[in-house]
Short mmCIF file of C-alpha atoms and ligand atoms in Angstrom, two decimals:
data_model
loop_
_atom_site.label_atom_id
_atom_site.label_comp_id
_atom_site.label_asym_id
_atom_site.label_seq_id
_atom_site.Cartn_x
_atom_site.Cartn_y
_atom_site.Cartn_z
CA MET P 1 268.81 31.83 233.99
CA ASP P 2 268.81 34.21 231.29
CA TYR P 3 270.71 33.39 227.78
CA GLU P 4 272.40 35.60 225.30
CA ALA P 5 272.68 34.86 221.51
CA VAL P 6 276.08 35.25 220.43
CA ILE P 7 275.96 35.25 216.35
CA GLY P 8 278.56 35.55 213.36
CA LEU P 9 277.74 35.72 209.91
CA GLU P 10 279.54 34.34 206.73
CA VAL P 11 278.22 36.36 203.24
CA HIS P 12 279.30 35.01 199.97
CA CYS P 13 278.63 37.66 197.54
CA GLN P 14 278.48 37.29 193.66
CA LEU P 15 280.40 39.88 192.20
CA GLN P 16 279.60 41.42 188.66
CA THR P 17 282.44 41.02 186.45
CA PHE P 18 282.11 40.50 183.06
CA THR P 19 283.87 37.05 183.11
CA LYS P 20 284.49 34.40 185.33
CA ILE P 21 287.22 34.44 188.27
CA PHE P 22 289.79 32.03 186.32
CA CYS P 23 288.87 31.82 182.89
CA GLY P 24 287.22 33.95 179.80
CA CYS P 25 283.79 32.54 180.15
CA SER P 26 280.85 35.12 180.73
CA ALA P 27 279.85 35.50 184.44
CA GLN P 28 276.49 36.48 183.40
CA PHE P 29 273.41 35.29 185.14
CA GLY P 30 270.57 33.32 183.07
CA ALA P 31 271.84 32.04 179.88
CA SER P 32 270.85 28.61 179.00
CA PRO P 33 272.51 25.76 180.71
CA ASN P 34 276.34 24.86 180.18
CA THR P 35 276.66 27.47 177.46
CA HIS P 36 279.10 29.72 179.76
CA VAL P 37 281.76 26.99 180.07
CA CYS P 38 285.36 26.03 179.00
CA PRO P 39 288.04 23.19 179.58
CA VAL P 40 289.29 25.43 182.81
CA CYS P 41 285.68 25.88 184.37
CA LEU P 42 284.96 22.21 183.64
CA GLY P 43 287.86 21.26 185.41
CA MET P 44 289.38 19.54 182.45
CA PRO P 45 293.08 17.87 183.27
CA GLY P 46 296.05 19.90 182.40
CA VAL P 47 294.48 23.43 182.12
CA LEU P 48 295.67 26.57 184.02
CA PRO P 49 293.48 29.34 185.83
CA VAL P 50 294.66 32.87 185.43
CA LEU P 51 293.47 35.44 187.68
CA ASN P 52 291.12 38.10 186.86
CA ARG P 53 292.09 41.19 187.75
CA GLN P 54 288.91 42.93 188.01
CA VAL P 55 287.91 40.36 190.77
CA VAL P 56 291.11 41.40 192.98
CA GLU P 57 289.97 45.09 192.46
CA TYR P 58 286.29 44.17 193.47
CA ALA P 59 287.09 42.76 196.30
CA MET P 60 289.97 45.31 197.60
CA ARG P 61 286.93 48.02 197.18
CA MET P 62 284.82 45.85 199.34
CA ALA P 63 287.81 45.55 201.95
CA LEU P 64 288.50 48.94 202.16
CA ALA P 65 284.96 50.04 202.72
CA VAL P 66 285.02 48.00 205.71
CA ASN P 67 288.03 48.89 207.01
CA CYS P 68 290.03 46.02 206.58
CA THR P 69 293.82 45.59 206.35
CA ILE P 70 294.71 44.13 203.10
CA ASN P 71 297.59 41.81 202.66
CA PRO P 72 300.30 42.71 200.61
CA MET P 73 300.73 39.22 199.77
CA ASN P 74 297.76 36.52 198.84
CA ARG P 75 297.58 32.90 198.63
CA PHE P 76 295.03 30.92 197.15
CA ALA P 77 294.05 27.54 198.32
CA ARG P 78 292.27 24.26 197.06
CA LYS P 79 289.34 23.27 199.37
CA HIS P 80 288.65 19.75 198.89
CA TYR P 81 285.25 18.30 198.90
CA PHE P 82 282.85 15.95 196.55
CA TYR P 83 279.54 17.32 195.02
CA PRO P 84 278.56 16.96 191.49
CA ASP P 85 278.47 20.45 190.90
CA LEU P 86 282.26 20.83 191.49
CA PRO P 87 283.95 19.19 188.39
CA LYS P 88 287.45 19.70 189.95
CA GLY P 89 286.59 18.32 193.24
CA TYR P 90 287.92 21.17 194.70
CA GLN P 91 287.36 24.79 194.82
CA ILE P 92 289.57 27.40 194.49
CA SER P 93 289.49 29.81 197.62
CA GLN P 94 291.72 31.27 199.91
CA TYR P 95 292.70 30.29 203.16
CA GLU P 96 296.10 31.19 205.22
CA LEU P 97 296.45 34.47 203.51
CA PRO P 98 293.38 36.06 202.29
CA LEU P 99 292.98 39.14 201.04
CA ALA P 100 292.03 41.09 203.65
CA GLU P 101 291.39 40.97 207.50
CA HIS P 102 290.61 43.04 211.08
CA GLY P 103 287.36 45.35 209.52
CA TRP P 104 284.29 46.31 211.24
CA VAL P 105 280.63 48.11 210.17
CA ASP P 106 278.96 50.00 212.41
CA VAL P 107 275.05 49.29 212.17
CA GLU P 108 272.46 51.71 214.04
CA ILE P 109 270.37 49.85 216.44
CA ASP P 110 267.56 51.43 218.68
CA GLY P 111 269.57 54.84 218.40
CA LYS P 112 272.99 53.34 219.27
CA THR P 113 275.97 52.40 216.95
CA ARG P 114 276.99 48.77 217.39
CA ARG P 115 280.50 47.87 215.55
CA ILE P 116 280.66 44.38 214.15
CA GLY P 117 284.02 42.99 213.59
CA ILE P 118 284.90 41.62 210.35
CA THR P 119 287.37 38.82 210.41
CA ARG P 120 288.32 38.11 206.94
CA ILE P 121 287.51 38.62 203.34
CA HIS P 122 288.66 36.23 200.96
CA MET P 123 288.14 35.58 197.04
CA GLU P 124 287.18 32.36 195.62
CA GLU P 125 284.90 30.61 192.95
CA ASP P 126 281.11 29.74 192.81
CA ALA P 127 280.32 26.07 192.11
CA GLY P 128 277.52 25.04 189.49
CA LYS P 129 274.13 24.39 190.25
CA LEU P 130 272.03 21.18 190.56
CA ILE P 131 268.72 21.11 188.87
CA HIS P 132 266.37 18.44 190.46
CA SER P 133 263.71 17.25 188.01
CA ALA P 134 260.16 17.46 189.30
CA THR P 135 259.19 14.63 187.40
CA GLN P 136 261.93 11.98 186.84
CA PRO P 137 264.31 10.59 189.58
CA THR P 138 267.20 12.85 187.91
CA SER P 139 269.07 15.43 188.56
CA PHE P 140 271.02 17.76 185.95
CA VAL P 141 274.04 19.98 186.47
CA ASP P 142 274.55 23.37 184.97
CA LEU P 143 278.14 24.55 185.33
CA ASN P 144 277.41 28.35 183.88
CA ARG P 145 277.76 29.44 187.68
CA ALA P 146 281.28 27.00 188.33
CA GLY P 147 284.07 29.72 188.29
CA VAL P 148 281.92 32.96 188.81
CA PRO P 149 283.75 34.98 191.23
CA LEU P 150 282.64 35.42 195.01
CA ILE P 151 283.84 36.89 197.93
CA GLU P 152 283.30 35.39 201.31
CA ILE P 153 282.88 38.07 204.24
CA VAL P 154 283.28 36.72 207.63
CA SER P 155 282.12 38.42 210.69
CA GLU P 156 283.41 38.18 214.33
CA PRO P 157 280.74 36.45 216.69
CA ASP P 158 279.88 40.19 217.68
CA ILE P 159 275.97 40.00 216.60
CA ARG P 160 273.85 39.74 219.88
CA SER P 161 270.21 39.52 218.06
CA PRO P 162 268.43 38.35 214.96
CA GLU P 163 267.85 42.03 214.10
CA GLU P 164 271.07 42.95 214.81
CA ALA P 165 271.97 40.22 212.07
CA ALA P 166 269.68 41.78 209.46
CA LEU P 167 270.75 45.01 209.99
CA TYR P 168 274.37 43.92 209.79
CA LEU P 169 273.53 42.08 206.46
CA LYS P 170 271.50 45.45 204.86
CA LYS P 171 274.54 46.96 205.78
CA ILE P 172 276.74 44.75 203.55
CA ARG P 173 274.19 44.71 200.63
CA GLU P 174 273.92 48.38 201.15
CA LEU P 175 277.92 48.61 200.73
CA VAL P 176 278.49 46.10 197.84
CA ARG P 177 275.58 48.23 195.87
CA TYR P 178 277.21 51.22 196.44
CA LEU P 179 280.66 50.04 195.49
CA GLY P 180 279.11 48.52 192.30
CA ILE P 181 280.68 45.19 192.66
CA SER P 182 277.44 43.09 193.09
CA ASP P 183 273.43 43.63 192.85
CA GLY P 184 273.24 42.00 196.02
CA ASN P 185 270.13 40.40 195.51
CA MET P 186 269.31 37.89 198.10
CA ASP P 187 266.57 35.95 196.18
CA GLU P 188 268.55 35.41 193.39
CA GLY P 189 271.55 34.11 194.95
CA SER P 190 274.01 36.90 194.71
CA LEU P 191 273.92 37.26 198.39
CA ARG P 192 273.95 34.45 200.50
CA CYS P 193 274.34 34.04 204.23
CA ASP P 194 274.98 31.11 206.62
CA ALA P 195 274.51 32.20 210.09
CA ASN P 196 276.79 30.61 212.85
CA ILE P 197 274.57 31.21 216.66
CA SER P 198 275.06 29.79 219.93
CA MET P 199 273.79 31.06 223.32
CA ARG P 200 275.57 31.76 226.58
CA PRO P 201 274.40 32.70 230.23
CA VAL P 202 274.49 36.21 230.30
CA GLY P 203 277.58 37.81 231.85
CA GLU P 204 279.57 34.54 230.70
CA GLN P 205 282.63 35.31 228.80
CA ARG P 206 283.22 32.19 226.92
CA PHE P 207 281.31 31.21 223.76
CA GLY P 208 278.76 28.31 223.73
CA VAL P 209 278.62 25.61 221.38
CA LYS P 210 277.11 26.90 217.76
CA SER P 211 275.00 25.51 215.16
CA GLU P 212 275.63 26.93 211.38
CA LEU P 213 272.22 27.60 209.57
CA LYS P 214 272.27 27.54 206.19
CA ASN P 215 269.62 28.13 203.42
CA MET P 216 267.96 31.71 204.06
CA ASN P 217 267.26 33.58 200.98
CA SER P 218 266.18 36.84 202.48
CA PHE P 219 266.52 39.24 205.29
CA ARG P 220 263.37 37.99 206.97
CA HIS P 221 264.30 34.53 206.76
CA VAL P 222 267.53 35.14 208.58
CA GLN P 223 265.93 36.66 210.85
CA LYS P 224 263.41 34.05 211.48
CA ALA P 225 265.68 31.14 211.65
CA LEU P 226 267.92 32.90 214.08
CA GLU P 227 264.88 33.48 216.14
CA TYR P 228 263.81 30.01 215.90
CA GLU P 229 267.40 29.03 216.83
CA ILE P 230 267.51 30.87 220.01
CA ARG P 231 264.19 29.23 221.07
CA ARG P 232 265.34 25.59 220.24
CA GLN P 233 269.04 26.23 221.91
CA THR P 234 267.59 27.88 224.91
CA ALA P 235 264.92 25.43 225.57
CA LEU P 236 267.91 22.63 225.15
CA LEU P 237 269.93 24.49 227.49
CA LEU P 238 267.11 24.98 230.16
CA ASP P 239 266.73 21.14 230.20
CA GLY P 240 270.53 20.65 231.15
CA LYS P 241 270.86 19.21 227.53
CA ASP P 242 273.93 19.97 225.18
CA VAL P 243 273.95 21.85 222.11
CA VAL P 244 275.21 19.68 219.30
CA GLN P 245 277.74 21.44 216.61
CA GLU P 246 276.06 20.84 213.58
CA THR P 247 274.78 22.46 210.31
CA ARG P 248 271.20 22.75 209.98
CA LEU P 249 268.89 23.87 207.28
CA TRP P 250 266.05 26.38 207.64
CA ASP P 251 262.72 25.39 206.24
CA PRO P 252 260.65 28.30 205.33
CA ALA P 253 257.31 26.54 205.29
CA LYS P 254 257.53 25.11 208.38
CA GLY P 255 259.11 27.88 209.88
CA VAL P 256 261.85 25.54 211.60
CA THR P 257 265.55 24.66 211.48
CA ILE P 258 266.54 21.17 210.81
CA SER P 259 269.73 19.06 210.95
CA MET P 260 271.21 18.51 207.82
CA ARG P 261 274.92 17.13 209.19
CA GLY P 262 277.78 17.21 211.83
CA LYS P 263 279.76 20.36 211.15
CA GLU P 264 283.00 19.76 209.04
CA GLU P 265 286.28 20.92 210.41
CA ALA P 266 288.87 22.59 208.42
CA HIS P 267 291.14 19.56 208.25
CA ASP P 268 288.26 17.78 206.40
CA TYR P 269 288.69 20.05 203.54
CA ARG P 270 292.10 19.15 203.00
CA TYR P 271 293.33 22.82 202.51
CA PHE P 272 296.51 23.05 200.51
CA PRO P 273 298.12 26.16 198.64
CA GLU P 274 296.84 26.12 194.96
CA PRO P 275 300.07 25.25 192.97
CA ASP P 276 298.71 26.51 189.42
CA LEU P 277 298.56 30.21 191.06
CA PRO P 278 301.33 32.33 191.95
CA PRO P 279 301.18 34.24 195.11
CA LEU P 280 299.10 37.43 194.49
CA GLN P 281 301.28 40.46 195.58
CA ILE P 282 299.17 43.87 196.06
CA THR P 283 301.45 46.80 195.88
CA VAL P 284 300.90 49.81 197.71
CA GLU P 285 300.46 51.73 194.66
CA TRP P 286 297.92 49.38 193.17
CA LEU P 287 296.13 49.43 196.74
CA GLU P 288 296.13 53.50 196.44
CA ASP P 289 294.29 53.43 193.06
CA VAL P 290 291.62 51.25 194.42
CA ARG P 291 290.97 53.47 197.26
CA ALA P 292 291.19 56.51 195.22
CA SER P 293 288.31 55.03 192.79
CA LEU P 294 286.15 54.53 195.65
CA PRO P 295 282.69 56.46 195.75
CA GLU P 296 281.48 58.15 199.02
CA LEU P 297 279.94 55.43 201.13
CA PRO P 298 276.92 55.54 202.94
CA ASP P 299 277.94 56.70 206.27
CA VAL P 300 280.08 59.67 205.18
CA LYS P 301 277.14 60.72 202.51
CA LYS P 302 274.81 60.41 205.31
CA GLU P 303 276.53 62.79 207.62
CA ARG P 304 277.30 64.96 204.78
CA PHE P 305 273.44 65.19 203.43
CA ALA P 306 272.55 66.17 207.48
CA GLN P 307 275.29 68.95 207.25
CA GLN P 308 275.21 70.37 203.80
CA TYR P 309 271.52 70.23 203.43
CA GLY P 310 270.62 70.71 206.84
CA ILE P 311 267.89 68.13 207.03
CA PRO P 312 267.76 65.66 209.84
CA VAL P 313 269.47 62.82 210.59
CA TYR P 314 266.74 60.29 209.89
CA ASP P 315 265.97 61.98 206.44
CA ALA P 316 269.77 61.61 205.54
CA GLY P 317 269.73 58.09 206.35
CA VAL P 318 266.62 56.95 204.33
CA LEU P 319 267.64 59.44 201.27
CA THR P 320 271.04 57.83 201.43
CA ALA P 321 270.04 54.12 201.48
CA SER P 322 270.87 53.91 197.74
CA ARG P 323 273.27 55.70 195.75
CA GLU P 324 270.90 56.15 193.14
CA LEU P 325 268.33 57.48 195.61
CA ALA P 326 270.86 59.94 196.87
CA ASP P 327 271.72 61.27 193.36
CA TYR P 328 267.97 61.87 192.84
CA PHE P 329 267.55 64.02 195.51
CA GLU P 330 270.78 65.96 195.07
CA GLU P 331 269.53 66.44 191.41
CA ALA P 332 266.24 67.70 192.91
CA VAL P 333 267.53 70.02 195.21
CA ARG P 334 270.13 71.35 192.76
CA ILE P 335 266.85 72.54 190.79
CA PHE P 336 264.80 73.53 193.70
CA PRO P 337 267.01 74.59 196.40
CA GLN P 338 264.97 73.61 199.67
CA PRO P 339 266.20 70.13 200.87
CA LYS P 340 263.56 69.65 203.49
CA THR P 341 260.82 70.30 201.14
CA VAL P 342 262.13 68.06 198.28
CA SER P 343 263.21 65.58 201.11
CA ASN P 344 259.40 65.28 202.33
CA TRP P 345 258.30 64.94 199.22
CA ILE P 346 260.69 62.05 198.35
CA MET P 347 260.13 60.28 201.48
CA VAL P 348 256.37 60.83 201.77
CA GLU P 349 255.19 60.52 198.46
CA LEU P 350 257.42 59.36 195.78
CA LEU P 351 258.60 56.26 198.25
CA ARG P 352 254.94 55.23 198.69
CA LEU P 353 254.18 55.08 195.30
CA LEU P 354 257.78 52.99 194.64
CA LYS P 355 256.59 50.67 197.61
CA ALA P 356 253.38 50.16 196.44
CA ASP P 357 254.70 49.04 193.05
CA ASP P 358 257.86 47.48 194.47
CA ARG P 359 260.07 49.44 192.49
CA GLU P 360 263.38 50.92 193.07
CA ILE P 361 264.12 55.00 192.53
CA GLN P 362 266.10 54.06 189.31
CA ASP P 363 262.78 53.04 188.11
CA CYS P 364 260.63 56.01 188.93
CA PRO P 365 258.79 57.61 186.22
CA VAL P 366 259.12 61.10 187.78
CA THR P 367 262.82 62.37 187.32
CA PRO P 368 264.47 64.76 189.94
CA GLN P 369 263.71 67.50 187.29
CA GLY P 370 260.30 66.53 186.84
CA LEU P 371 259.54 66.85 190.79
CA ALA P 372 261.64 70.03 191.12
CA GLY P 373 259.10 71.53 188.61
CA LEU P 374 256.22 70.26 190.63
CA LEU P 375 257.79 71.75 193.59
CA LYS P 376 258.19 75.36 192.05
CA MET P 377 254.49 75.25 190.82
CA LEU P 378 253.62 74.90 194.33
CA GLU P 379 255.70 77.42 195.71
CA THR P 380 254.69 79.74 193.41
CA GLY P 381 251.29 79.31 194.08
CA VAL P 382 250.47 77.66 190.42
CA ILE P 383 248.77 74.48 192.12
CA SER P 384 247.92 73.96 195.51
CA GLY P 385 249.18 71.27 198.08
CA LYS P 386 246.59 69.01 197.28
CA MET P 387 246.90 69.40 193.46
CA ALA P 388 250.44 68.90 193.74
CA LYS P 389 250.11 65.29 195.25
CA ASP P 390 247.53 64.71 192.67
CA VAL P 391 249.73 65.83 189.93
CA LEU P 392 252.65 63.95 191.11
CA GLU P 393 250.87 60.34 191.50
CA GLN P 394 249.39 61.20 187.93
CA ALA P 395 252.64 62.10 186.40
CA TYR P 396 254.01 58.70 188.04
CA ARG P 397 251.21 56.52 186.77
CA GLU P 398 251.52 57.91 183.14
CA ALA P 399 255.21 58.55 183.02
CA LYS P 400 254.96 62.27 182.32
CA ASP P 401 256.60 65.51 183.44
CA PRO P 402 254.48 67.19 186.07
CA VAL P 403 254.92 70.73 184.47
CA GLU P 404 253.29 69.27 181.25
CA LEU P 405 250.54 67.71 182.86
CA VAL P 406 249.26 70.89 184.52
CA LYS P 407 249.91 72.76 181.53
CA ALA P 408 248.04 70.33 179.30
CA GLN P 409 244.98 70.04 181.43
CA GLY P 410 244.72 73.41 182.52
CA LEU P 411 245.13 72.57 186.06
CA SER P 412 246.74 75.47 187.36
CA GLN P 413 245.35 77.39 190.38
CA VAL P 414 243.28 80.42 189.90
CA THR P 415 245.40 83.26 191.71
CA ASP P 416 244.00 86.07 189.19
CA GLU P 417 242.11 88.01 191.81
CA SER P 418 239.75 89.43 189.42
CA ILE P 419 238.21 85.87 188.53
CA LEU P 420 238.33 85.06 192.24
CA ARG P 421 236.52 88.41 193.09
CA ASP P 422 233.79 87.57 190.85
CA ALA P 423 233.34 84.08 192.13
CA VAL P 424 233.45 85.29 195.93
CA LYS P 425 230.88 87.70 195.02
CA LYS P 426 228.39 85.40 193.85
CA VAL P 427 228.83 83.25 196.59
CA ILE P 428 228.16 86.18 199.15
CA GLN P 429 224.88 87.24 197.06
CA ALA P 430 223.64 83.40 197.06
CA ASN P 431 224.08 83.06 201.21
CA PRO P 432 222.73 86.29 202.62
CA SER P 433 221.75 84.30 206.01
CA GLU P 434 225.21 83.11 206.05
CA VAL P 435 226.48 86.58 205.56
CA GLU P 436 224.52 87.99 208.75
CA LYS P 437 226.09 85.23 210.60
CA TYR P 438 229.46 86.33 209.83
CA ARG P 439 228.95 89.95 210.79
CA ALA P 440 227.34 89.14 213.80
CA GLY P 441 230.45 87.49 214.88
CA LYS P 442 230.24 83.97 213.79
CA THR P 443 233.64 84.33 212.04
CA ASN P 444 233.85 80.19 211.69
CA VAL P 445 231.27 80.24 209.09
CA LEU P 446 234.22 81.45 207.01
CA ALA P 447 235.32 78.16 206.29
CA PHE P 448 231.99 77.20 204.50
CA PHE P 449 232.54 80.64 202.17
CA VAL P 450 235.80 79.12 201.43
CA GLY P 451 234.16 75.80 200.49
CA GLN P 452 231.70 77.40 198.43
CA VAL P 453 233.96 79.38 196.75
CA MET P 454 236.38 76.44 195.89
CA LYS P 455 233.40 74.75 194.46
CA GLU P 456 232.38 77.50 192.26
CA THR P 457 235.90 77.31 190.71
CA ARG P 458 236.16 73.72 190.76
CA GLY P 459 239.07 73.48 193.45
CA LYS P 460 241.40 75.72 191.31
CA ALA P 461 241.30 78.77 193.28
CA ASN P 462 244.11 79.81 195.77
CA PRO P 463 242.98 79.13 198.96
CA LYS P 464 244.96 81.77 200.43
CA THR P 465 243.83 84.57 198.10
CA VAL P 466 240.03 83.33 198.54
CA ASN P 467 240.58 83.69 202.23
CA GLU P 468 241.73 87.30 201.73
CA LEU P 469 239.57 88.20 199.53
CA LEU P 470 236.26 86.66 201.73
CA ARG P 471 237.64 88.78 204.79
CA GLU P 472 237.85 91.92 202.81
CA MET P 473 234.28 91.56 201.14
CA LEU P 474 232.48 90.28 204.05
CA ALA P 475 233.67 93.00 206.16
CA SER P 476 232.37 95.75 203.89
P1 LIG T 1 284.29 27.11 212.16
O1 LIG T 1 285.65 26.93 212.58
O2 LIG T 1 283.22 26.54 212.63
O3 LIG T 1 284.04 27.46 210.38
P2 LIG T 1 284.72 29.68 212.72
O4 LIG T 1 285.73 30.21 213.83
O5 LIG T 1 285.77 29.99 211.42
O6 LIG T 1 284.12 29.00 212.70
O7 LIG T 1 283.89 30.91 212.51
C1 LIG T 1 282.64 30.95 211.49
C2 LIG T 1 281.65 31.76 211.70
O8 LIG T 1 281.14 31.60 213.08
C3 LIG T 1 282.30 33.15 212.23
O9 LIG T 1 281.53 34.37 211.52
C4 LIG T 1 282.51 33.44 213.61
O10 LIG T 1 282.20 34.66 213.98
C5 LIG T 1 281.07 32.70 214.23
N1 LIG T 1 281.39 31.99 215.22
C6 LIG T 1 282.47 31.24 215.89
N2 LIG T 1 282.08 30.98 216.88
C7 LIG T 1 281.14 30.96 217.27
C8 LIG T 1 280.10 30.82 218.23
N3 LIG T 1 280.70 30.17 219.31
N4 LIG T 1 278.52 31.18 218.48
C9 LIG T 1 278.43 31.72 217.51
N5 LIG T 1 279.07 32.09 216.33
C10 LIG T 1 280.45 31.66 216.29
ZN1 LIG T 2 285.44 28.77 181.55
MG1 LIG T 3 285.83 28.53 209.84
#
């Protein structure tokens, strides 16, 4: 029997606000332990939370970007559980009336568009962090992260393969970065993903029993963990055994998932409305203000790039993968209005250099002005294609302007006919037997002559001019 996977993701995303969600403490990452704390986020008795308006606006941006309906009335709820990194003994989250529901995102897989439903997006506070000592049987608690704002984005069980799950997750990361609401770094924990997965016979409408996978801090791990889980669950089902509903932990070193605990149910958390926060009302005016502040989103930008610049959809997709890359392209094209050429040079040369250094476009030492200048020199024949590649690489390594580099090193290609004429003459005189061959009809020795002239001019001759001169002078 053939089985298919049914996958739904729960993604937590840390919002990059200045302050925490319910107090004025800094939400910045990386401070020394327990320095960003106050009575509110330490859960002291008698204190009251105050909602951070920026958190709501950031969450609304995401909700709008994934086509959700925003609830005009929101409620916060207490979610109870005990853990040393949770000082209040409950997390303030949203339960019955979340910020937003019923959205979707499209992902592209094998040239087809798949629409993944978004069940809900809600706001909540993060917990602190436990640090386990490597040398003593002791753990430490850092509460800097307690109260840092999160949104949780819950997908419908619409995902059908590990690859699709990774694409969906990448799309979420692309969006939060475009919106400027999170850095979306999975390895630093600003984007965290729990993956729910079950198997069912192909053609079956009902869902099977799922397991929930945790502890995957990269796209690759999400994909690997799901692949492993598909094998594990399928083997159980083929054996006539049952999949147990449980939470499992991905072990990246062993490449397996291991059982962590039985799945908790909503009633285990004893959710109830947060009595210290009034219901949150989102007016139409507020919503429209936030909508008006949204940047152009990746899908729209991609389509516009293909249309406006006449570049292939594939190029448009690569160039709009981040807002910064898209801006870089547009700035370069503004100065050097040949979109396909600019696109080629960014995609082939620049992205290769950046990838090798694990750098993003925002850290690229060559500016869009620099790239445009380089392409102008290439177009006007000041430098050859080969030279352009070398100059770009040198400009990148030394963080210099390509035009300045060419000037400083006297690299410009020689197109001056009188200089080239001399070089061609010299080469013709030095190779009488080759000249004879040429004149006898063996025109393929032309390449030999071109090579000799290039050698003579130390690679600086404009090959097109050399070709023309050779043909002319060899004929006479
Ligand atoms: P729970 O009640 O166990 O928390 P939810 O219905 O809230 O489950 O769903 C949590 C996540 O699990 C969602 O992303 C949802 O799409 C996904 N999910 C729900 N049922 C299944 C299933 N049978 N197989 C795979 N994923 C599922
Ligand atoms: Zn605080
Ligand atoms: Mg649930």
